[in-house]
Amino acid sequence: MSETTTDSDNTGGYISAATALLGAWLIVGVFVFSPMPDANFWNDIIVGGAIGTIAGYNAIQSDDRGINTGAASLVALLGLWMVIAPFVFETTGAASFWSDVLTGALVAVLAGYNAYRSRETDRRATTAEAETP
């Protein structure tokens, strides 16, 4: 079973691009909101960079090779981490707290949808190949 799948209307590529922009917002947000403690600052930089890089990779490759299901799933997990990270690090600033929670929720939903959609398309393609004589 292939790990990537093509998308005829490239919706997955647009969703990945939007997710990459949310990852970039996490990085920019640390300079806008100055989250405290320092652990939350570095968490936003590292996780935001990872989200932006992996989702950007999916956005770029979506035209040629399709969305990578594993990469989209990893980004969804990173989004879920961003939802709970402000609680773990006991973030003190309200703006930074809600920025992380809302951005993480959006990342989790968008990347989760991409992962789900790419798996469904992958299953249909595999079934169609098996039925072809």
mmCIF file of N, CA and C in Angstrom:
data_model
loop_
_atom_site.group_PDB
_atom_site.id
_atom_site.type_symbol
_atom_site.label_atom_id
_atom_site.label_comp_id
_atom_site.label_asym_id
_atom_site.label_seq_id
_atom_site.Cartn_x
_atom_site.Cartn_y
_atom_site.Cartn_z
ATOM 1 N N MET A 1 0.840 -1.169 0.000
ATOM 2 C CA MET A 1 0.000 0.000 0.000
ATOM 3 C C MET A 1 0.886 1.234 0.000
ATOM 4 N N SER A 2 0.614 2.116 -0.910
ATOM 5 C CA SER A 2 1.409 3.326 -1.061
ATOM 6 C C SER A 2 1.148 4.289 0.077
ATOM 7 N N GLU A 3 2.174 5.071 0.418
ATOM 8 C CA GLU A 3 2.018 6.018 1.514
ATOM 9 C C GLU A 3 1.573 7.384 1.022
ATOM 10 N N THR A 4 1.636 7.605 -0.291
ATOM 11 C CA THR A 4 1.199 8.882 -0.835
ATOM 12 C C THR A 4 0.060 8.657 -1.802
ATOM 13 N N THR A 5 -0.682 9.706 -2.074
ATOM 14 C CA THR A 5 -1.795 9.609 -2.992
ATOM 15 C C THR A 5 -1.967 10.927 -3.719
ATOM 16 N N THR A 6 -2.457 10.860 -4.940
ATOM 17 C CA THR A 6 -2.664 12.084 -5.694
ATOM 18 C C THR A 6 -4.076 12.591 -5.480
ATOM 19 N N ASP A 7 -4.243 13.876 -5.630
ATOM 20 C CA ASP A 7 -5.519 14.538 -5.402
ATOM 21 C C ASP A 7 -5.817 15.356 -6.646
ATOM 22 N N SER A 8 -6.880 15.014 -7.369
ATOM 23 C CA SER A 8 -7.115 15.636 -8.659
ATOM 24 C C SER A 8 -7.364 17.140 -8.568
ATOM 25 N N ASP A 9 -8.004 17.627 -7.527
ATOM 26 C CA ASP A 9 -8.265 19.063 -7.433
ATOM 27 C C ASP A 9 -7.272 19.779 -6.522
ATOM 28 N N ASN A 10 -6.287 19.084 -5.982
ATOM 29 C CA ASN A 10 -5.212 19.624 -5.141
ATOM 30 C C ASN A 10 -5.720 20.317 -3.879
ATOM 31 N N THR A 11 -6.862 19.928 -3.376
ATOM 32 C CA THR A 11 -7.359 20.479 -2.119
ATOM 33 C C THR A 11 -6.384 20.201 -0.984
ATOM 34 N N GLY A 12 -5.818 19.017 -0.969
ATOM 35 C CA GLY A 12 -4.858 18.654 0.066
ATOM 36 C C GLY A 12 -3.645 19.562 0.068
ATOM 37 N N GLY A 13 -3.216 20.005 -1.108
ATOM 38 C CA GLY A 13 -2.087 20.919 -1.200
ATOM 39 C C GLY A 13 -2.403 22.275 -0.594
ATOM 40 N N TYR A 14 -3.618 22.757 -0.847
ATOM 41 C CA TYR A 14 -4.031 24.042 -0.272
ATOM 42 C C TYR A 14 -4.184 23.955 1.246
ATOM 43 N N ILE A 15 -4.716 22.847 1.711
ATOM 44 C CA ILE A 15 -4.857 22.650 3.159
ATOM 45 C C ILE A 15 -3.475 22.565 3.809
ATOM 46 N N SER A 16 -2.546 21.870 3.158
ATOM 47 C CA SER A 16 -1.179 21.785 3.693
ATOM 48 C C SER A 16 -0.516 23.149 3.708
ATOM 49 N N ALA A 17 -0.744 23.960 2.683
ATOM 50 C CA ALA A 17 -0.162 25.301 2.654
ATOM 51 C C ALA A 17 -0.716 26.158 3.788
ATOM 52 N N ALA A 18 -2.026 26.058 4.031
ATOM 53 C CA ALA A 18 -2.627 26.809 5.143
ATOM 54 C C ALA A 18 -2.062 26.334 6.479
ATOM 55 N N THR A 19 -1.843 25.042 6.604
ATOM 56 C CA THR A 19 -1.267 24.486 7.828
ATOM 57 C C THR A 19 0.174 24.968 8.013
ATOM 58 N N ALA A 20 0.933 25.047 6.923
ATOM 59 C CA ALA A 20 2.303 25.559 6.998
ATOM 60 C C ALA A 20 2.306 27.017 7.457
ATOM 61 N N LEU A 21 1.340 27.797 6.992
ATOM 62 C CA LEU A 21 1.238 29.190 7.436
ATOM 63 C C LEU A 21 0.921 29.278 8.927
ATOM 64 N N LEU A 22 0.107 28.356 9.422
ATOM 65 C CA LEU A 22 -0.167 28.327 10.869
ATOM 66 C C LEU A 22 1.100 27.991 11.653
ATOM 67 N N GLY A 23 1.933 27.100 11.109
ATOM 68 C CA GLY A 23 3.214 26.807 11.745
ATOM 69 C C GLY A 23 4.104 28.040 11.780
ATOM 70 N N ALA A 24 4.083 28.801 10.686
ATOM 71 C CA ALA A 24 4.853 30.047 10.658
ATOM 72 C C ALA A 24 4.300 31.049 11.676
ATOM 73 N N TRP A 25 2.969 31.054 11.846
ATOM 74 C CA TRP A 25 2.377 31.956 12.841
ATOM 75 C C TRP A 25 2.860 31.623 14.247
ATOM 76 N N LEU A 26 3.035 30.339 14.540
ATOM 77 C CA LEU A 26 3.546 29.959 15.865
ATOM 78 C C LEU A 26 4.919 30.570 16.108
ATOM 79 N N ILE A 27 5.746 30.610 15.075
ATOM 80 C CA ILE A 27 7.076 31.205 15.221
ATOM 81 C C ILE A 27 6.969 32.720 15.380
ATOM 82 N N VAL A 28 6.164 33.351 14.550
ATOM 83 C CA VAL A 28 5.994 34.816 14.627
ATOM 84 C C VAL A 28 5.337 35.199 15.948
ATOM 85 N N GLY A 29 4.408 34.368 16.405
ATOM 86 C CA GLY A 29 3.671 34.656 17.633
ATOM 87 C C GLY A 29 4.545 34.785 18.866
ATOM 88 N N VAL A 30 5.679 34.073 18.896
ATOM 89 C CA VAL A 30 6.546 34.180 20.074
ATOM 90 C C VAL A 30 7.165 35.569 20.181
ATOM 91 N N PHE A 31 7.341 36.223 19.065
ATOM 92 C CA PHE A 31 7.898 37.577 19.095
ATOM 93 C C PHE A 31 6.811 38.627 19.318
ATOM 94 N N VAL A 32 5.575 38.277 18.984
ATOM 95 C CA VAL A 32 4.452 39.194 19.205
ATOM 96 C C VAL A 32 4.000 39.147 20.660
ATOM 97 N N PHE A 33 3.871 37.936 21.214
ATOM 98 C CA PHE A 33 3.296 37.765 22.545
ATOM 99 C C PHE A 33 4.321 37.554 23.652
ATOM 100 N N SER A 34 5.554 37.228 23.337
ATOM 101 C CA SER A 34 6.599 36.929 24.330
ATOM 102 C C SER A 34 6.104 35.962 25.411
ATOM 103 N N PRO A 35 5.853 34.693 25.032
ATOM 104 C CA PRO A 35 5.307 33.739 26.002
ATOM 105 C C PRO A 35 6.286 33.430 27.118
ATOM 106 N N MET A 36 5.734 33.249 28.279
ATOM 107 C CA MET A 36 6.525 32.867 29.446
ATOM 108 C C MET A 36 5.960 31.553 29.955
ATOM 109 N N PRO A 37 6.690 30.628 30.394
ATOM 110 C CA PRO A 37 8.132 30.580 30.627
ATOM 111 C C PRO A 37 8.917 30.368 29.328
ATOM 112 N N ASP A 38 10.236 30.346 29.444
ATOM 113 C CA ASP A 38 11.100 30.184 28.273
ATOM 114 C C ASP A 38 10.875 28.846 27.570
ATOM 115 N N ALA A 39 10.483 27.837 28.306
ATOM 116 C CA ALA A 39 10.222 26.535 27.695
ATOM 117 C C ALA A 39 9.101 26.642 26.666
ATOM 118 N N ASN A 40 8.098 27.435 26.953
ATOM 119 C CA ASN A 40 7.005 27.619 25.999
ATOM 120 C C ASN A 40 7.482 28.402 24.779
ATOM 121 N N PHE A 41 8.364 29.357 24.981
ATOM 122 C CA PHE A 41 8.953 30.119 23.870
ATOM 123 C C PHE A 41 9.639 29.169 22.897
ATOM 124 N N TRP A 42 10.528 28.316 23.416
ATOM 125 C CA TRP A 42 11.268 27.399 22.557
ATOM 126 C C TRP A 42 10.381 26.295 21.993
ATOM 127 N N ASN A 43 9.373 25.893 22.730
ATOM 128 C CA ASN A 43 8.429 24.914 22.211
ATOM 129 C C ASN A 43 7.721 25.462 20.980
ATOM 130 N N ASP A 44 7.279 26.713 21.053
ATOM 131 C CA ASP A 44 6.596 27.321 19.905
ATOM 132 C C ASP A 44 7.528 27.431 18.701
ATOM 133 N N ILE A 45 8.790 27.778 18.933
ATOM 134 C CA ILE A 45 9.756 27.887 17.838
ATOM 135 C C ILE A 45 9.994 26.520 17.187
ATOM 136 N N ILE A 46 10.251 25.514 17.998
ATOM 137 C CA ILE A 46 10.593 24.187 17.470
ATOM 138 C C ILE A 46 9.390 23.519 16.819
ATOM 139 N N VAL A 47 8.268 23.489 17.515
ATOM 140 C CA VAL A 47 7.080 22.820 16.971
ATOM 141 C C VAL A 47 6.518 23.608 15.789
ATOM 142 N N GLY A 48 6.522 24.937 15.869
ATOM 143 C CA GLY A 48 6.061 25.746 14.738
ATOM 144 C C GLY A 48 6.917 25.516 13.508
ATOM 145 N N GLY A 49 8.238 25.418 13.705
ATOM 146 C CA GLY A 49 9.136 25.130 12.590
ATOM 147 C C GLY A 49 8.891 23.759 11.991
ATOM 148 N N ALA A 50 8.659 22.779 12.852
ATOM 149 C CA ALA A 50 8.383 21.424 12.367
ATOM 150 C C ALA A 50 7.064 21.375 11.597
ATOM 151 N N ILE A 51 6.034 22.024 12.130
ATOM 152 C CA ILE A 51 4.738 22.055 11.447
ATOM 153 C C ILE A 51 4.883 22.752 10.093
ATOM 154 N N GLY A 52 5.544 23.900 10.086
ATOM 155 C CA GLY A 52 5.717 24.638 8.832
ATOM 156 C C GLY A 52 6.505 23.856 7.797
ATOM 157 N N THR A 53 7.561 23.192 8.241
ATOM 158 C CA THR A 53 8.412 22.437 7.313
ATOM 159 C C THR A 53 7.693 21.214 6.755
ATOM 160 N N ILE A 54 7.077 20.432 7.622
ATOM 161 C CA ILE A 54 6.434 19.192 7.174
ATOM 162 C C ILE A 54 5.197 19.497 6.341
ATOM 163 N N ALA A 55 4.373 20.437 6.789
ATOM 164 C CA ALA A 55 3.179 20.792 6.012
ATOM 165 C C ALA A 55 3.579 21.459 4.695
ATOM 166 N N GLY A 56 4.638 22.262 4.716
ATOM 167 C CA GLY A 56 5.128 22.867 3.484
ATOM 168 C C GLY A 56 5.610 21.817 2.494
ATOM 169 N N TYR A 57 6.273 20.794 3.010
ATOM 170 C CA TYR A 57 6.703 19.666 2.174
ATOM 171 C C TYR A 57 5.498 19.010 1.504
ATOM 172 N N ASN A 58 4.452 18.767 2.277
ATOM 173 C CA ASN A 58 3.241 18.167 1.713
ATOM 174 C C ASN A 58 2.597 19.082 0.676
ATOM 175 N N ALA A 59 2.606 20.389 0.925
ATOM 176 C CA ALA A 59 2.001 21.327 -0.021
ATOM 177 C C ALA A 59 2.762 21.331 -1.337
ATOM 178 N N ILE A 60 4.083 21.302 -1.258
ATOM 179 C CA ILE A 60 4.902 21.345 -2.473
ATOM 180 C C ILE A 60 4.791 20.048 -3.263
ATOM 181 N N GLN A 61 4.805 18.921 -2.590
ATOM 182 C CA GLN A 61 4.783 17.649 -3.301
ATOM 183 C C GLN A 61 3.378 17.217 -3.719
ATOM 184 N N SER A 62 2.344 17.916 -3.286
ATOM 185 C CA SER A 62 0.976 17.472 -3.558
ATOM 186 C C SER A 62 0.643 17.433 -5.044
ATOM 187 N N ASP A 63 1.245 18.288 -5.849
ATOM 188 C CA ASP A 63 0.981 18.274 -7.289
ATOM 189 C C ASP A 63 1.527 17.021 -7.956
ATOM 190 N N ASP A 64 2.742 16.626 -7.591
ATOM 191 C CA ASP A 64 3.405 15.515 -8.262
ATOM 192 C C ASP A 64 3.111 14.160 -7.633
ATOM 193 N N ARG A 65 3.294 14.067 -6.327
ATOM 194 C CA ARG A 65 3.213 12.774 -5.657
ATOM 195 C C ARG A 65 2.038 12.631 -4.710
ATOM 196 N N GLY A 66 1.315 13.678 -4.463
ATOM 197 C CA GLY A 66 0.183 13.603 -3.547
ATOM 198 C C GLY A 66 0.589 13.882 -2.116
ATOM 199 N N ILE A 67 -0.388 13.817 -1.235
ATOM 200 C CA ILE A 67 -0.170 14.089 0.182
ATOM 201 C C ILE A 67 0.411 12.850 0.852
ATOM 202 N N ASN A 68 1.445 13.041 1.647
ATOM 203 C CA ASN A 68 2.039 11.962 2.403
ATOM 204 C C ASN A 68 1.219 11.767 3.676
ATOM 205 N N THR A 69 0.589 10.618 3.804
ATOM 206 C CA THR A 69 -0.296 10.347 4.922
ATOM 207 C C THR A 69 0.450 10.390 6.259
ATOM 208 N N GLY A 70 1.632 9.828 6.305
ATOM 209 C CA GLY A 70 2.413 9.828 7.543
ATOM 210 C C GLY A 70 2.801 11.231 7.980
ATOM 211 N N ALA A 71 3.201 12.064 7.027
ATOM 212 C CA ALA A 71 3.582 13.441 7.349
ATOM 213 C C ALA A 71 2.380 14.227 7.852
ATOM 214 N N ALA A 72 1.228 14.053 7.191
ATOM 215 C CA ALA A 72 0.014 14.757 7.626
ATOM 216 C C ALA A 72 -0.401 14.292 9.026
ATOM 217 N N SER A 73 -0.237 13.013 9.307
ATOM 218 C CA SER A 73 -0.575 12.491 10.638
ATOM 219 C C SER A 73 0.350 13.058 11.707
ATOM 220 N N LEU A 74 1.639 13.161 11.393
ATOM 221 C CA LEU A 74 2.593 13.734 12.336
ATOM 222 C C LEU A 74 2.250 15.198 12.626
ATOM 223 N N VAL A 75 1.888 15.949 11.603
ATOM 224 C CA VAL A 75 1.516 17.357 11.798
ATOM 225 C C VAL A 75 0.258 17.448 12.670
ATOM 226 N N ALA A 76 -0.692 16.538 12.473
ATOM 227 C CA ALA A 76 -1.896 16.534 13.313
ATOM 228 C C ALA A 76 -1.535 16.276 14.774
ATOM 229 N N LEU A 77 -0.611 15.361 15.016
ATOM 230 C CA LEU A 77 -0.167 15.091 16.390
ATOM 231 C C LEU A 77 0.555 16.300 16.987
ATOM 232 N N LEU A 78 1.351 16.979 16.180
ATOM 233 C CA LEU A 78 2.022 18.191 16.661
ATOM 234 C C LEU A 78 0.995 19.277 16.991
ATOM 235 N N GLY A 79 -0.078 19.342 16.210
ATOM 236 C CA GLY A 79 -1.153 20.290 16.515
ATOM 237 C C GLY A 79 -1.820 19.967 17.842
ATOM 238 N N LEU A 80 -2.052 18.696 18.090
ATOM 239 C CA LEU A 80 -2.632 18.298 19.381
ATOM 240 C C LEU A 80 -1.684 18.641 20.526
ATOM 241 N N TRP A 81 -0.377 18.473 20.300
ATOM 242 C CA TRP A 81 0.593 18.847 21.326
ATOM 243 C C TRP A 81 0.490 20.342 21.623
ATOM 244 N N MET A 82 0.311 21.149 20.576
ATOM 245 C CA MET A 82 0.223 22.596 20.792
ATOM 246 C C MET A 82 -1.030 22.981 21.575
ATOM 247 N N VAL A 83 -2.057 22.164 21.520
ATOM 248 C CA VAL A 83 -3.262 22.424 22.314
ATOM 249 C C VAL A 83 -2.975 22.215 23.797
ATOM 250 N N ILE A 84 -2.207 21.173 24.138
ATOM 251 C CA ILE A 84 -1.972 20.877 25.551
ATOM 252 C C ILE A 84 -0.694 21.514 26.105
ATOM 253 N N ALA A 85 0.212 21.961 25.231
ATOM 254 C CA ALA A 85 1.490 22.525 25.696
ATOM 255 C C ALA A 85 1.332 23.711 26.638
ATOM 256 N N PRO A 86 0.406 24.652 26.397
ATOM 257 C CA PRO A 86 0.287 25.767 27.348
ATOM 258 C C PRO A 86 -0.098 25.313 28.757
ATOM 259 N N PHE A 87 -0.817 24.206 28.860
ATOM 260 C CA PHE A 87 -1.167 23.662 30.171
ATOM 261 C C PHE A 87 0.051 23.003 30.820
ATOM 262 N N VAL A 88 0.847 22.305 29.998
ATOM 263 C CA VAL A 88 2.038 21.624 30.507
ATOM 264 C C VAL A 88 3.071 22.637 30.989
ATOM 265 N N PHE A 89 3.290 23.684 30.207
ATOM 266 C CA PHE A 89 4.303 24.683 30.545
ATOM 267 C C PHE A 89 3.766 25.807 31.422
ATOM 268 N N GLU A 90 2.501 25.766 31.755
ATOM 269 C CA GLU A 90 1.851 26.780 32.585
ATOM 270 C C GLU A 90 2.116 28.190 32.050
ATOM 271 N N THR A 91 1.689 28.396 30.812
ATOM 272 C CA THR A 91 1.867 29.679 30.147
ATOM 273 C C THR A 91 1.119 30.767 30.900
ATOM 274 N N THR A 92 1.791 31.882 31.146
ATOM 275 C CA THR A 92 1.200 32.936 31.966
ATOM 276 C C THR A 92 0.422 33.971 31.168
ATOM 277 N N GLY A 93 0.824 34.274 29.949
ATOM 278 C CA GLY A 93 0.142 35.299 29.156
ATOM 279 C C GLY A 93 -1.107 34.752 28.491
ATOM 280 N N ALA A 94 -2.227 35.450 28.650
ATOM 281 C CA ALA A 94 -3.494 34.993 28.075
ATOM 282 C C ALA A 94 -3.441 34.964 26.551
ATOM 283 N N ALA A 95 -2.843 35.982 25.939
ATOM 284 C CA ALA A 95 -2.790 36.031 24.474
ATOM 285 C C ALA A 95 -1.953 34.889 23.922
ATOM 286 N N SER A 96 -0.802 34.638 24.526
ATOM 287 C CA SER A 96 0.053 33.542 24.093
ATOM 288 C C SER A 96 -0.628 32.189 24.317
ATOM 289 N N PHE A 97 -1.285 32.055 25.453
ATOM 290 C CA PHE A 97 -1.997 30.824 25.788
ATOM 291 C C PHE A 97 -3.044 30.496 24.723
ATOM 292 N N TRP A 98 -3.910 31.457 24.428
ATOM 293 C CA TRP A 98 -4.994 31.209 23.481
ATOM 294 C C TRP A 98 -4.498 31.107 22.046
ATOM 295 N N SER A 99 -3.430 31.809 21.729
ATOM 296 C CA SER A 99 -2.852 31.677 20.393
ATOM 297 C C SER A 99 -2.361 30.251 20.166
ATOM 298 N N ASP A 100 -1.672 29.694 21.152
ATOM 299 C CA ASP A 100 -1.181 28.320 21.035
ATOM 300 C C ASP A 100 -2.329 27.316 20.960
ATOM 301 N N VAL A 101 -3.321 27.481 21.812
ATOM 302 C CA VAL A 101 -4.434 26.533 21.846
ATOM 303 C C VAL A 101 -5.226 26.574 20.536
ATOM 304 N N LEU A 102 -5.585 27.760 20.090
ATOM 305 C CA LEU A 102 -6.399 27.875 18.868
ATOM 306 C C LEU A 102 -5.619 27.478 17.620
ATOM 307 N N THR A 103 -4.363 27.894 17.545
ATOM 308 C CA THR A 103 -3.541 27.510 16.394
ATOM 309 C C THR A 103 -3.328 26.003 16.374
ATOM 310 N N GLY A 104 -3.052 25.417 17.525
ATOM 311 C CA GLY A 104 -2.883 23.967 17.599
ATOM 312 C C GLY A 104 -4.138 23.216 17.194
ATOM 313 N N ALA A 105 -5.295 23.714 17.615
ATOM 314 C CA ALA A 105 -6.560 23.069 17.245
ATOM 315 C C ALA A 105 -6.787 23.146 15.735
ATOM 316 N N LEU A 106 -6.517 24.304 15.145
ATOM 317 C CA LEU A 106 -6.668 24.444 13.690
ATOM 318 C C LEU A 106 -5.709 23.529 12.940
ATOM 319 N N VAL A 107 -4.469 23.458 13.400
ATOM 320 C CA VAL A 107 -3.479 22.584 12.772
ATOM 321 C C VAL A 107 -3.933 21.131 12.874
ATOM 322 N N ALA A 108 -4.401 20.717 14.042
ATOM 323 C CA ALA A 108 -4.839 19.329 14.233
ATOM 324 C C ALA A 108 -6.011 18.984 13.319
ATOM 325 N N VAL A 109 -6.955 19.895 13.204
ATOM 326 C CA VAL A 109 -8.136 19.636 12.357
ATOM 327 C C VAL A 109 -7.741 19.587 10.887
ATOM 328 N N LEU A 110 -6.987 20.579 10.423
ATOM 329 C CA LEU A 110 -6.620 20.617 9.005
ATOM 330 C C LEU A 110 -5.725 19.438 8.617
ATOM 331 N N ALA A 111 -4.702 19.173 9.403
ATOM 332 C CA ALA A 111 -3.799 18.068 9.083
ATOM 333 C C ALA A 111 -4.492 16.716 9.270
ATOM 334 N N GLY A 112 -5.346 16.616 10.269
ATOM 335 C CA GLY A 112 -6.103 15.373 10.459
ATOM 336 C C GLY A 112 -7.018 15.097 9.282
ATOM 337 N N TYR A 113 -7.657 16.133 8.775
ATOM 338 C CA TYR A 113 -8.505 15.974 7.595
ATOM 339 C C TYR A 113 -7.670 15.542 6.391
ATOM 340 N N ASN A 114 -6.506 16.159 6.227
ATOM 341 C CA ASN A 114 -5.621 15.783 5.123
ATOM 342 C C ASN A 114 -5.191 14.323 5.227
ATOM 343 N N ALA A 115 -4.831 13.894 6.427
ATOM 344 C CA ALA A 115 -4.417 12.504 6.628
ATOM 345 C C ALA A 115 -5.574 11.557 6.348
ATOM 346 N N TYR A 116 -6.759 11.892 6.833
ATOM 347 C CA TYR A 116 -7.936 11.051 6.603
ATOM 348 C C TYR A 116 -8.265 10.964 5.123
ATOM 349 N N ARG A 117 -8.262 12.102 4.469
ATOM 350 C CA ARG A 117 -8.631 12.134 3.055
ATOM 351 C C ARG A 117 -7.612 11.389 2.204
ATOM 352 N N SER A 118 -6.339 11.525 2.525
ATOM 353 C CA SER A 118 -5.322 10.834 1.734
ATOM 354 C C SER A 118 -5.382 9.321 1.954
ATOM 355 N N ARG A 119 -5.728 8.891 3.160
ATOM 356 C CA ARG A 119 -5.876 7.445 3.394
ATOM 357 C C ARG A 119 -7.065 6.884 2.648
ATOM 358 N N GLU A 120 -8.161 7.614 2.619
ATOM 359 C CA GLU A 120 -9.346 7.145 1.898
ATOM 360 C C GLU A 120 -9.072 7.049 0.400
ATOM 361 N N THR A 121 -8.390 8.032 -0.154
ATOM 362 C CA THR A 121 -8.047 8.008 -1.573
ATOM 363 C C THR A 121 -7.072 6.878 -1.849
ATOM 364 N N ASP A 122 -6.146 6.647 -0.937
ATOM 365 C CA ASP A 122 -5.172 5.581 -1.087
ATOM 366 C C ASP A 122 -5.859 4.220 -1.087
ATOM 367 N N ARG A 123 -6.835 4.022 -0.239
ATOM 368 C CA ARG A 123 -7.566 2.744 -0.191
ATOM 369 C C ARG A 123 -8.328 2.500 -1.482
ATOM 370 N N ARG A 124 -8.965 3.545 -2.011
ATOM 371 C CA ARG A 124 -9.707 3.389 -3.270
ATOM 372 C C ARG A 124 -8.760 3.050 -4.402
ATOM 373 N N ALA A 125 -7.596 3.674 -4.450
ATOM 374 C CA ALA A 125 -6.627 3.407 -5.513
ATOM 375 C C ALA A 125 -6.106 1.974 -5.413
ATOM 376 N N THR A 126 -5.844 1.494 -4.207
ATOM 377 C CA THR A 126 -5.354 0.135 -4.016
ATOM 378 C C THR A 126 -6.423 -0.881 -4.402
ATOM 379 N N THR A 127 -7.676 -0.628 -4.040
ATOM 380 C CA THR A 127 -8.772 -1.524 -4.393
ATOM 381 C C THR A 127 -8.965 -1.551 -5.890
ATOM 382 N N ALA A 128 -8.886 -0.403 -6.544
ATOM 383 C CA ALA A 128 -9.053 -0.335 -7.993
ATOM 384 C C ALA A 128 -7.939 -1.088 -8.698
ATOM 385 N N GLU A 129 -6.713 -1.016 -8.204
ATOM 386 C CA GLU A 129 -5.599 -1.747 -8.798
ATOM 387 C C GLU A 129 -5.790 -3.250 -8.626
ATOM 388 N N ALA A 130 -6.316 -3.694 -7.512
ATOM 389 C CA ALA A 130 -6.516 -5.115 -7.255
ATOM 390 C C ALA A 130 -7.603 -5.682 -8.159
ATOM 391 N N GLU A 131 -8.607 -4.892 -8.507
ATOM 392 C CA GLU A 131 -9.711 -5.379 -9.332
ATOM 393 C C GLU A 131 -9.389 -5.347 -10.811
ATOM 394 N N THR A 132 -8.366 -4.621 -11.234
ATOM 395 C CA THR A 132 -8.002 -4.533 -12.641
ATOM 396 C C THR A 132 -7.353 -5.837 -13.064
ATOM 397 N N PRO A 133 -7.853 -6.452 -14.193
ATOM 398 C CA PRO A 133 -7.269 -7.736 -14.628
ATOM 399 C C PRO A 133 -5.873 -7.615 -15.165
#
